[in-house]
Amino acid sequence: MKIPFIDLRAAYHELCDEMDKAYERVMNSGMYIFGSEVEEFEHEFARFCGARHCVGTSNGLDSLHLILKAYDIGEGDEVIVPANTYIATWLAVSHAGATPVPVEPDVKTCNIDPEQAAAAVTQRTRAIIPVHLYGLPADMEPINEIADKHGLKIIEDAAQAHGASYKGQRAGGLSDAAGFSFYPGKNLGAFGDGGAVVTNDDDLAEKVKLLRNYGSSRKYYNEVKGFNTRLDSLQAAFLRVRLKYLDTWNERRRKTAGIYHKELSDLPGLILPVIPLETIPVWHQFVVRHEKRDDLQQAMEQQGIGTLIHYPVPPHLSEAYISHDLKKGDFPVTEMLADTVLSLPIGPHLDKQSQDFVVSVIRDYLS
């Protein structure tokens, strides 16, 4: 069998009639930037997240960057970030002019450790950006308590957590503001780049609307030095279609995760992801750990099974942050994860036969 890590075409094939109608609707409208499609998607996604506002943007990185800029977080400020995350979380802070301050994850969840985040707060700290890594919500209650104690902003990096929930509240409504990505491989993915800021903060939403559009609320009248980072009408129309199916497709991922947990839990040396109480993950990735990860990956690839490593190079060891005087050994938990994690196929269009084959290959290799 040939099992790709994720089949991006499958989403279109399942929804092609609705997608084609959305395409024709936009193309015939003549409105390709902003317009009703963007406005309707923003309203629908805000409601989905249980928040008052959604502001469409070009991508997830820009979403986080705009939130920081709107909160006037910049030069001289520190923002606490996970050491174990995709580099975009750090880049948003750097592009805002602030300094990312990394802290280690909880080894069980791979998400930011609230206790270490609390210990990293200084007089210069302005915000914390917890990442809901792999679609599992971070432990937000103690993180929000840190914010209340020190007067900090909490900004969710929810790029992998569309529909995930923590203590009954969906990601996007767990903090001051959240940045989402609609990169095609996300649980709610566009057919190109896209992103959004979700918030209950009325003032922040208005500032982000200004910043995303050259600092202008009226054409040619610019109130602040803004950016060009807008969600286009066509991607908004596609996202409106896919949003209707997001809960259903997330449930498909949960069923696959359930099969993996049931069938792989007894294998020696294989560490499976955990699900903390009162969290409902959406399994953007199903990430296992094994000391001989590379050998396992090679064995699966030889059988035609696609896998990925999220992420092989932690931000603190990337060339992009070489000037920050960070070195190997500074974040041992993060580095251990980078050396041992492996993401298995878990897309919403992974059929039962493929799931069973993934299980059988792993069992045969590790038993």
mmCIF file of C-alpha atoms in Angstrom:
data_model
loop_
_atom_site.group_PDB
_atom_site.id
_atom_site.type_symbol
_atom_site.label_atom_id
_atom_site.label_comp_id
_atom_site.label_asym_id
_atom_site.label_seq_id
_atom_site.Cartn_x
_atom_site.Cartn_y
_atom_site.Cartn_z
ATOM 1 C CA MET A 1 0.000 0.000 0.000
ATOM 2 C CA LYS A 2 0.944 3.643 -0.493
ATOM 3 C CA ILE A 3 -0.294 5.812 2.358
ATOM 4 C CA PRO A 4 0.609 9.498 2.117
ATOM 5 C CA PHE A 5 1.082 11.362 5.369
ATOM 6 C CA ILE A 6 -1.904 13.487 4.371
ATOM 7 C CA ASP A 7 -3.934 13.650 1.163
ATOM 8 C CA LEU A 8 -4.829 17.307 0.610
ATOM 9 C CA ARG A 9 -6.791 16.524 -2.553
ATOM 10 C CA ALA A 10 -9.280 14.403 -0.610
ATOM 11 C CA ALA A 11 -10.917 17.441 1.003
ATOM 12 C CA TYR A 12 -11.707 18.877 -2.410
ATOM 13 C CA HIS A 13 -12.892 15.549 -3.795
ATOM 14 C CA GLU A 14 -15.375 15.102 -0.929
ATOM 15 C CA LEU A 15 -16.721 18.651 -1.177
ATOM 16 C CA CYS A 16 -16.114 19.432 -4.845
ATOM 17 C CA ASP A 17 -19.693 20.440 -5.669
ATOM 18 C CA GLU A 18 -19.832 22.967 -2.828
ATOM 19 C CA MET A 19 -16.281 24.150 -3.478
ATOM 20 C CA ASP A 20 -16.987 24.710 -7.164
ATOM 21 C CA LYS A 21 -20.107 26.696 -6.332
ATOM 22 C CA ALA A 22 -18.115 28.816 -3.863
ATOM 23 C CA TYR A 23 -15.483 29.465 -6.539
ATOM 24 C CA GLU A 24 -18.109 30.485 -9.096
ATOM 25 C CA ARG A 25 -19.850 32.702 -6.555
ATOM 26 C CA VAL A 26 -16.672 34.635 -5.820
ATOM 27 C CA MET A 27 -15.488 34.838 -9.412
ATOM 28 C CA ASN A 28 -18.852 36.127 -10.573
ATOM 29 C CA SER A 29 -19.017 38.667 -7.747
ATOM 30 C CA GLY A 30 -16.004 40.665 -8.888
ATOM 31 C CA MET A 31 -15.111 41.180 -5.202
ATOM 32 C CA TYR A 32 -11.782 39.452 -4.557
ATOM 33 C CA ILE A 33 -10.490 41.388 -1.522
ATOM 34 C CA PHE A 34 -12.724 41.737 1.546
ATOM 35 C CA GLY A 35 -16.435 41.764 0.729
ATOM 36 C CA SER A 36 -19.252 39.565 1.987
ATOM 37 C CA GLU A 37 -17.400 36.249 1.850
ATOM 38 C CA VAL A 38 -14.741 37.454 4.271
ATOM 39 C CA GLU A 39 -17.289 39.133 6.528
ATOM 40 C CA GLU A 40 -19.482 36.026 6.654
ATOM 41 C CA PHE A 41 -16.564 33.728 7.358
ATOM 42 C CA GLU A 42 -15.335 36.010 10.137
ATOM 43 C CA HIS A 43 -18.775 35.957 11.725
ATOM 44 C CA GLU A 44 -19.110 32.171 11.376
ATOM 45 C CA PHE A 45 -15.653 31.336 12.697
ATOM 46 C CA ALA A 46 -15.992 33.706 15.663
ATOM 47 C CA ARG A 47 -19.245 31.970 16.556
ATOM 48 C CA PHE A 48 -17.601 28.559 16.127
ATOM 49 C CA CYS A 49 -14.852 29.553 18.585
ATOM 50 C CA GLY A 50 -17.298 31.101 21.035
ATOM 51 C CA ALA A 51 -15.746 34.555 20.672
ATOM 52 C CA ARG A 52 -17.055 37.977 19.656
ATOM 53 C CA HIS A 53 -14.596 38.766 16.896
ATOM 54 C CA CYS A 54 -12.683 37.115 14.085
ATOM 55 C CA VAL A 55 -10.420 39.169 11.814
ATOM 56 C CA GLY A 56 -9.151 37.392 8.702
ATOM 57 C CA THR A 57 -5.454 37.656 7.847
ATOM 58 C CA SER A 58 -3.002 36.245 5.313
ATOM 59 C CA ASN A 59 -1.516 33.511 7.534
ATOM 60 C CA GLY A 60 -0.946 32.324 11.076
ATOM 61 C CA LEU A 61 2.397 34.064 11.588
ATOM 62 C CA ASP A 62 0.879 37.411 10.645
ATOM 63 C CA SER A 63 -2.042 36.755 12.986
ATOM 64 C CA LEU A 64 0.262 36.457 16.000
ATOM 65 C CA HIS A 65 2.390 39.386 14.828
ATOM 66 C CA LEU A 66 -0.647 41.659 14.447
ATOM 67 C CA ILE A 67 -1.878 40.798 17.946
ATOM 68 C CA LEU A 68 1.482 41.729 19.439
ATOM 69 C CA LYS A 69 1.614 44.981 17.454
ATOM 70 C CA ALA A 70 -1.947 45.846 18.424
ATOM 71 C CA TYR A 71 -1.020 45.399 22.092
ATOM 72 C CA ASP A 72 2.029 47.657 21.577
ATOM 73 C CA ILE A 73 4.398 44.847 22.516
ATOM 74 C CA GLY A 74 7.781 45.513 20.972
ATOM 75 C CA GLU A 75 11.333 46.650 21.604
ATOM 76 C CA GLY A 76 12.463 46.144 25.188
ATOM 77 C CA ASP A 77 9.626 43.727 25.955
ATOM 78 C CA GLU A 78 9.817 39.999 26.607
ATOM 79 C CA VAL A 79 7.290 37.387 25.543
ATOM 80 C CA ILE A 80 7.369 33.890 27.036
ATOM 81 C CA VAL A 81 7.094 31.194 24.366
ATOM 82 C CA PRO A 82 7.417 27.401 24.306
ATOM 83 C CA ALA A 83 10.856 26.081 23.471
ATOM 84 C CA ASN A 84 9.035 23.164 21.837
ATOM 85 C CA THR A 85 7.062 24.698 18.980
ATOM 86 C CA TYR A 86 7.199 25.560 15.321
ATOM 87 C CA ILE A 87 9.465 28.561 14.763
ATOM 88 C CA ALA A 88 6.542 30.794 13.685
ATOM 89 C CA THR A 89 5.655 31.367 17.349
ATOM 90 C CA TRP A 90 9.103 32.840 17.966
ATOM 91 C CA LEU A 91 9.194 34.740 14.687
ATOM 92 C CA ALA A 92 6.024 36.644 15.514
ATOM 93 C CA VAL A 93 7.686 37.947 18.681
ATOM 94 C CA SER A 94 10.912 38.819 16.887
ATOM 95 C CA HIS A 95 9.116 40.611 14.048
ATOM 96 C CA ALA A 96 7.259 42.698 16.629
ATOM 97 C CA GLY A 97 10.643 43.807 18.008
ATOM 98 C CA ALA A 98 10.281 41.952 21.312
ATOM 99 C CA THR A 99 12.431 39.157 22.725
ATOM 100 C CA PRO A 100 11.159 35.564 22.810
ATOM 101 C CA VAL A 101 11.888 33.896 26.152
ATOM 102 C CA PRO A 102 11.637 30.112 25.713
ATOM 103 C CA VAL A 103 10.610 27.682 28.428
ATOM 104 C CA GLU A 104 10.499 23.899 28.425
ATOM 105 C CA PRO A 105 7.382 21.795 27.833
ATOM 106 C CA ASP A 106 5.621 19.340 30.078
ATOM 107 C CA VAL A 107 7.123 16.094 28.773
ATOM 108 C CA LYS A 108 3.750 14.310 28.997
ATOM 109 C CA THR A 109 1.792 16.760 26.828
ATOM 110 C CA CYS A 110 4.634 18.445 24.876
ATOM 111 C CA ASN A 111 2.889 21.777 25.647
ATOM 112 C CA ILE A 112 4.368 24.667 27.605
ATOM 113 C CA ASP A 113 4.921 23.931 31.316
ATOM 114 C CA PRO A 114 2.960 26.545 33.349
ATOM 115 C CA GLU A 115 5.337 26.295 36.312
ATOM 116 C CA GLN A 116 8.349 27.081 34.155
ATOM 117 C CA ALA A 117 6.445 29.864 32.448
ATOM 118 C CA ALA A 118 5.726 31.403 35.842
ATOM 119 C CA ALA A 119 9.403 31.180 36.799
ATOM 120 C CA ALA A 120 10.402 32.979 33.581
ATOM 121 C CA VAL A 121 8.379 36.142 34.276
ATOM 122 C CA THR A 122 10.467 39.306 34.737
ATOM 123 C CA GLN A 123 9.714 43.015 34.917
ATOM 124 C CA ARG A 124 10.039 43.134 31.135
ATOM 125 C CA THR A 125 7.531 40.349 30.453
ATOM 126 C CA ARG A 126 4.439 41.552 28.602
ATOM 127 C CA ALA A 127 2.812 38.367 27.342
ATOM 128 C CA ILE A 128 2.811 34.578 27.189
ATOM 129 C CA ILE A 129 2.077 32.660 24.000
ATOM 130 C CA PRO A 130 0.976 29.113 24.814
ATOM 131 C CA VAL A 131 0.786 26.839 21.767
ATOM 132 C CA HIS A 132 -1.915 24.185 21.486
ATOM 133 C CA LEU A 133 0.626 21.843 19.947
ATOM 134 C CA TYR A 134 -0.585 18.986 17.740
ATOM 135 C CA GLY A 135 -4.189 20.054 18.429
ATOM 136 C CA LEU A 136 -4.007 19.480 22.206
ATOM 137 C CA PRO A 137 -4.986 22.560 24.254
ATOM 138 C CA ALA A 138 -2.329 23.880 26.600
ATOM 139 C CA ASP A 139 -3.133 23.944 30.317
ATOM 140 C CA MET A 140 -4.729 27.373 30.183
ATOM 141 C CA GLU A 141 -6.091 27.810 33.715
ATOM 142 C CA PRO A 142 -2.700 28.162 35.475
ATOM 143 C CA ILE A 143 -1.362 30.175 32.524
ATOM 144 C CA ASN A 144 -4.212 32.664 32.843
ATOM 145 C CA GLU A 145 -3.569 32.812 36.592
ATOM 146 C CA ILE A 146 0.019 33.869 35.857
ATOM 147 C CA ALA A 147 -1.342 36.612 33.616
ATOM 148 C CA ASP A 148 -3.752 37.851 36.265
ATOM 149 C CA LYS A 149 -0.995 37.946 38.872
ATOM 150 C CA HIS A 150 1.487 39.880 36.731
ATOM 151 C CA GLY A 151 -0.788 41.878 34.414
ATOM 152 C CA LEU A 152 0.249 40.000 31.258
ATOM 153 C CA LYS A 153 -1.501 39.315 27.977
ATOM 154 C CA ILE A 154 -2.155 35.703 26.999
ATOM 155 C CA ILE A 155 -2.096 35.024 23.262
ATOM 156 C CA GLU A 156 -3.022 31.542 22.056
ATOM 157 C CA ASP A 157 -1.104 30.109 19.143
ATOM 158 C CA ALA A 158 -4.064 28.064 17.940
ATOM 159 C CA ALA A 159 -2.667 27.293 14.497
ATOM 160 C CA GLN A 160 -3.130 23.547 15.079
ATOM 161 C CA ALA A 161 -6.218 23.565 17.271
ATOM 162 C CA HIS A 162 -9.326 24.424 15.240
ATOM 163 C CA GLY A 163 -12.194 23.065 17.336
ATOM 164 C CA ALA A 164 -10.131 21.796 20.271
ATOM 165 C CA SER A 165 -11.587 22.553 23.693
ATOM 166 C CA TYR A 166 -10.399 23.015 27.258
ATOM 167 C CA LYS A 167 -12.855 22.824 30.152
ATOM 168 C CA GLY A 168 -15.800 23.339 27.803
ATOM 169 C CA GLN A 169 -14.383 26.295 25.853
ATOM 170 C CA ARG A 170 -12.975 26.047 22.357
ATOM 171 C CA ALA A 171 -9.520 27.255 21.434
ATOM 172 C CA GLY A 172 -9.692 30.889 20.440
ATOM 173 C CA GLY A 173 -11.777 31.823 23.445
ATOM 174 C CA LEU A 174 -9.321 30.839 26.176
ATOM 175 C CA SER A 175 -7.246 34.019 26.328
ATOM 176 C CA ASP A 176 -7.027 37.686 25.375
ATOM 177 C CA ALA A 177 -6.595 36.777 21.715
ATOM 178 C CA ALA A 178 -5.676 33.853 19.488
ATOM 179 C CA GLY A 179 -3.874 33.464 16.192
ATOM 180 C CA PHE A 180 -5.068 30.795 13.748
ATOM 181 C CA SER A 181 -3.543 29.455 10.551
ATOM 182 C CA PHE A 182 -5.536 28.077 7.635
ATOM 183 C CA TYR A 183 -2.554 26.547 5.860
ATOM 184 C CA PRO A 184 -3.883 23.718 3.639
ATOM 185 C CA GLY A 185 -2.739 20.933 5.975
ATOM 186 C CA LYS A 186 -4.537 22.339 9.033
ATOM 187 C CA ASN A 187 -7.744 20.831 10.404
ATOM 188 C CA LEU A 188 -9.503 23.841 8.894
ATOM 189 C CA GLY A 189 -7.350 24.452 5.855
ATOM 190 C CA ALA A 190 -7.745 26.766 2.893
ATOM 191 C CA PHE A 191 -6.524 26.052 -0.642
ATOM 192 C CA GLY A 192 -3.677 28.494 -0.150
ATOM 193 C CA ASP A 193 -2.498 30.560 2.799
ATOM 194 C CA GLY A 194 -4.843 32.186 5.275
ATOM 195 C CA GLY A 195 -5.188 33.048 8.941
ATOM 196 C CA ALA A 196 -7.289 34.831 11.537
ATOM 197 C CA VAL A 197 -7.215 36.652 14.840
ATOM 198 C CA VAL A 198 -9.975 35.616 17.241
ATOM 199 C CA THR A 199 -10.717 37.675 20.360
ATOM 200 C CA ASN A 200 -13.316 38.997 22.781
ATOM 201 C CA ASP A 201 -11.370 42.273 23.026
ATOM 202 C CA ASP A 202 -13.305 44.886 21.035
ATOM 203 C CA ASP A 203 -10.440 47.374 20.912
ATOM 204 C CA LEU A 204 -7.936 44.761 19.815
ATOM 205 C CA ALA A 205 -10.192 43.603 16.983
ATOM 206 C CA GLU A 206 -10.466 47.146 15.648
ATOM 207 C CA LYS A 207 -6.706 47.685 15.850
ATOM 208 C CA VAL A 208 -6.004 44.425 14.016
ATOM 209 C CA LYS A 209 -8.472 45.406 11.294
ATOM 210 C CA LEU A 210 -6.509 48.619 10.806
ATOM 211 C CA LEU A 211 -3.106 46.973 10.898
ATOM 212 C CA ARG A 212 -3.960 44.233 8.385
ATOM 213 C CA ASN A 213 -5.021 46.789 5.763
ATOM 214 C CA TYR A 214 -2.190 49.340 5.542
ATOM 215 C CA GLY A 215 -3.413 50.997 8.746
ATOM 216 C CA SER A 216 -6.527 52.182 6.957
ATOM 217 C CA SER A 217 -10.238 51.800 7.650
ATOM 218 C CA ARG A 218 -11.095 54.054 4.677
ATOM 219 C CA LYS A 219 -9.254 53.758 1.380
ATOM 220 C CA TYR A 220 -6.284 56.145 1.028
ATOM 221 C CA TYR A 221 -6.723 57.468 4.611
ATOM 222 C CA ASN A 222 -4.088 55.796 6.772
ATOM 223 C CA GLU A 223 -4.308 56.145 10.535
ATOM 224 C CA VAL A 224 -1.291 54.031 11.533
ATOM 225 C CA LYS A 225 1.674 52.354 9.845
ATOM 226 C CA GLY A 226 0.032 49.093 8.918
ATOM 227 C CA PHE A 227 0.663 46.004 6.828
ATOM 228 C CA ASN A 228 -0.889 44.222 3.875
ATOM 229 C CA THR A 229 -2.013 40.914 5.379
ATOM 230 C CA ARG A 230 -5.602 40.198 4.382
ATOM 231 C CA LEU A 231 -7.629 37.019 3.960
ATOM 232 C CA ASP A 232 -8.830 37.017 0.365
ATOM 233 C CA SER A 233 -12.427 36.413 -0.665
ATOM 234 C CA LEU A 234 -11.822 33.128 -2.478
ATOM 235 C CA GLN A 235 -10.081 31.478 0.472
ATOM 236 C CA ALA A 236 -12.793 32.794 2.795
ATOM 237 C CA ALA A 237 -15.452 31.200 0.588
ATOM 238 C CA PHE A 238 -13.602 27.861 0.625
ATOM 239 C CA LEU A 239 -13.175 28.062 4.394
ATOM 240 C CA ARG A 240 -16.899 28.691 4.845
ATOM 241 C CA VAL A 241 -17.595 25.390 3.103
ATOM 242 C CA ARG A 242 -15.025 23.446 5.103
ATOM 243 C CA LEU A 243 -16.068 24.988 8.423
ATOM 244 C CA LYS A 244 -19.454 23.261 8.128
ATOM 245 C CA TYR A 245 -17.665 19.912 8.165
ATOM 246 C CA LEU A 246 -14.936 20.676 10.684
ATOM 247 C CA ASP A 247 -16.539 18.996 13.696
ATOM 248 C CA THR A 248 -17.306 15.899 11.633
ATOM 249 C CA TRP A 249 -13.779 15.705 10.233
ATOM 250 C CA ASN A 250 -12.284 16.280 13.687
ATOM 251 C CA GLU A 251 -14.357 13.359 14.943
ATOM 252 C CA ARG A 252 -12.869 11.189 12.198
ATOM 253 C CA ARG A 253 -9.425 12.111 13.491
ATOM 254 C CA ARG A 254 -10.479 11.177 17.036
ATOM 255 C CA LYS A 255 -11.617 7.752 15.872
ATOM 256 C CA THR A 256 -8.266 7.143 14.198
ATOM 257 C CA ALA A 257 -6.489 8.312 17.357
ATOM 258 C CA GLY A 258 -8.627 5.887 19.337
ATOM 259 C CA ILE A 259 -7.557 3.018 17.087
ATOM 260 C CA TYR A 260 -3.894 3.953 17.456
ATOM 261 C CA HIS A 261 -4.206 4.173 21.227
ATOM 262 C CA LYS A 262 -5.971 0.824 21.455
ATOM 263 C CA GLU A 263 -3.724 -1.095 19.077
ATOM 264 C CA LEU A 264 -0.306 0.394 19.892
ATOM 265 C CA SER A 265 -0.405 0.904 23.656
ATOM 266 C CA ASP A 266 1.358 -2.360 24.540
ATOM 267 C CA LEU A 267 4.412 -1.978 22.303
ATOM 268 C CA PRO A 268 7.808 -1.751 24.038
ATOM 269 C CA GLY A 269 9.479 1.647 23.920
ATOM 270 C CA LEU A 270 6.637 3.371 22.073
ATOM 271 C CA ILE A 271 5.263 6.394 23.957
ATOM 272 C CA LEU A 272 1.801 7.494 22.887
ATOM 273 C CA PRO A 273 0.258 10.955 23.345
ATOM 274 C CA VAL A 274 -1.802 11.619 26.460
ATOM 275 C CA ILE A 275 -5.187 13.314 26.806
ATOM 276 C CA PRO A 276 -5.424 15.377 30.019
ATOM 277 C CA LEU A 277 -8.771 15.552 31.807
ATOM 278 C CA GLU A 278 -11.201 18.213 30.567
ATOM 279 C CA THR A 279 -9.453 18.587 27.217
ATOM 280 C CA ILE A 280 -10.764 17.499 23.839
ATOM 281 C CA PRO A 281 -7.930 17.473 21.298
ATOM 282 C CA VAL A 282 -8.500 17.588 17.553
ATOM 283 C CA TRP A 283 -5.461 15.491 16.631
ATOM 284 C CA HIS A 284 -3.896 17.791 14.100
ATOM 285 C CA GLN A 285 -1.008 15.380 14.540
ATOM 286 C CA PHE A 286 -0.763 12.009 16.280
ATOM 287 C CA VAL A 287 2.771 12.130 17.628
ATOM 288 C CA VAL A 288 4.450 9.081 19.121
ATOM 289 C CA ARG A 289 7.934 8.854 20.629
ATOM 290 C CA HIS A 290 10.609 6.212 20.339
ATOM 291 C CA GLU A 291 14.330 6.252 21.058
ATOM 292 C CA LYS A 292 14.979 4.682 17.645
ATOM 293 C CA ARG A 293 12.604 7.030 15.858
ATOM 294 C CA ASP A 294 14.678 7.226 12.677
ATOM 295 C CA ASP A 295 14.743 3.450 12.305
ATOM 296 C CA LEU A 296 10.992 3.252 12.840
ATOM 297 C CA GLN A 297 10.395 5.992 10.294
ATOM 298 C CA GLN A 298 12.573 4.234 7.739
ATOM 299 C CA ALA A 299 10.752 0.943 8.286
ATOM 300 C CA MET A 300 7.405 2.639 7.715
ATOM 301 C CA GLU A 301 8.613 4.449 4.619
ATOM 302 C CA GLN A 302 9.848 1.152 3.176
ATOM 303 C CA GLN A 303 6.267 -0.103 3.471
ATOM 304 C CA GLY A 304 4.899 2.999 1.698
ATOM 305 C CA ILE A 305 3.676 4.848 4.802
ATOM 306 C CA GLY A 306 4.345 8.574 4.943
ATOM 307 C CA THR A 307 5.389 10.099 8.265
ATOM 308 C CA LEU A 308 6.775 13.457 9.362
ATOM 309 C CA ILE A 309 8.821 14.817 12.267
ATOM 310 C CA HIS A 310 7.300 17.778 14.092
ATOM 311 C CA TYR A 311 9.897 19.259 14.560
ATOM 312 C CA PRO A 312 13.465 18.080 13.865
ATOM 313 C CA VAL A 313 15.192 21.380 14.740
ATOM 314 C CA PRO A 314 13.991 23.313 17.809
ATOM 315 C CA PRO A 315 13.904 27.101 17.300
ATOM 316 C CA HIS A 316 16.751 27.680 19.764
ATOM 317 C CA LEU A 317 19.061 25.515 17.618
ATOM 318 C CA SER A 318 18.043 27.013 14.279
ATOM 319 C CA GLU A 319 20.361 29.336 12.379
ATOM 320 C CA ALA A 320 17.668 32.018 12.575
ATOM 321 C CA TYR A 321 18.330 32.416 16.326
ATOM 322 C CA ILE A 322 22.070 31.903 16.383
ATOM 323 C CA SER A 323 22.503 35.504 17.564
ATOM 324 C CA HIS A 324 20.487 34.793 20.735
ATOM 325 C CA ASP A 325 23.389 32.867 22.277
ATOM 326 C CA LEU A 326 21.314 29.712 22.706
ATOM 327 C CA LYS A 327 23.071 26.366 22.473
ATOM 328 C CA LYS A 328 22.540 22.645 22.522
ATOM 329 C CA GLY A 329 21.754 21.487 26.033
ATOM 330 C CA ASP A 330 19.899 24.656 27.049
ATOM 331 C CA PHE A 331 16.506 22.956 26.666
ATOM 332 C CA PRO A 332 17.076 19.222 27.113
ATOM 333 C CA VAL A 333 13.411 18.184 27.162
ATOM 334 C CA THR A 334 12.738 20.013 23.917
ATOM 335 C CA GLU A 335 15.860 18.507 22.340
ATOM 336 C CA MET A 336 14.864 15.018 23.479
ATOM 337 C CA LEU A 337 11.477 15.460 21.849
ATOM 338 C CA ALA A 338 13.057 16.660 18.620
ATOM 339 C CA ASP A 339 15.138 13.474 18.554
ATOM 340 C CA THR A 340 12.305 11.033 19.332
ATOM 341 C CA VAL A 341 8.949 12.296 17.987
ATOM 342 C CA LEU A 342 7.264 10.866 14.904
ATOM 343 C CA SER A 343 3.899 11.915 13.457
ATOM 344 C CA LEU A 344 1.696 9.142 12.066
ATOM 345 C CA PRO A 345 -0.917 9.606 9.326
ATOM 346 C CA ILE A 346 -4.187 10.841 10.854
ATOM 347 C CA GLY A 347 -5.962 12.978 8.254
ATOM 348 C CA PRO A 348 -9.779 12.933 8.125
ATOM 349 C CA HIS A 349 -9.691 10.913 4.897
ATOM 350 C CA LEU A 350 -7.505 8.079 6.181
ATOM 351 C CA ASP A 351 -9.645 4.985 5.616
ATOM 352 C CA LYS A 352 -9.911 1.975 7.936
ATOM 353 C CA GLN A 353 -7.763 -0.223 5.707
ATOM 354 C CA SER A 354 -4.960 2.342 5.810
ATOM 355 C CA GLN A 355 -5.267 2.752 9.571
ATOM 356 C CA ASP A 356 -5.012 -0.996 10.065
ATOM 357 C CA PHE A 357 -1.982 -1.191 7.784
ATOM 358 C CA VAL A 358 -0.185 1.563 9.735
ATOM 359 C CA VAL A 359 -0.866 -0.356 12.948
ATOM 360 C CA SER A 360 0.303 -3.674 11.497
ATOM 361 C CA VAL A 361 3.578 -2.245 10.181
ATOM 362 C CA ILE A 362 4.400 -0.599 13.525
ATOM 363 C CA ARG A 363 3.472 -3.752 15.460
ATOM 364 C CA ASP A 364 5.513 -5.988 13.182
ATOM 365 C CA TYR A 365 8.564 -3.750 13.532
ATOM 366 C CA LEU A 366 8.418 -3.179 17.296
ATOM 367 C CA SER A 367 7.063 -6.517 18.530
#
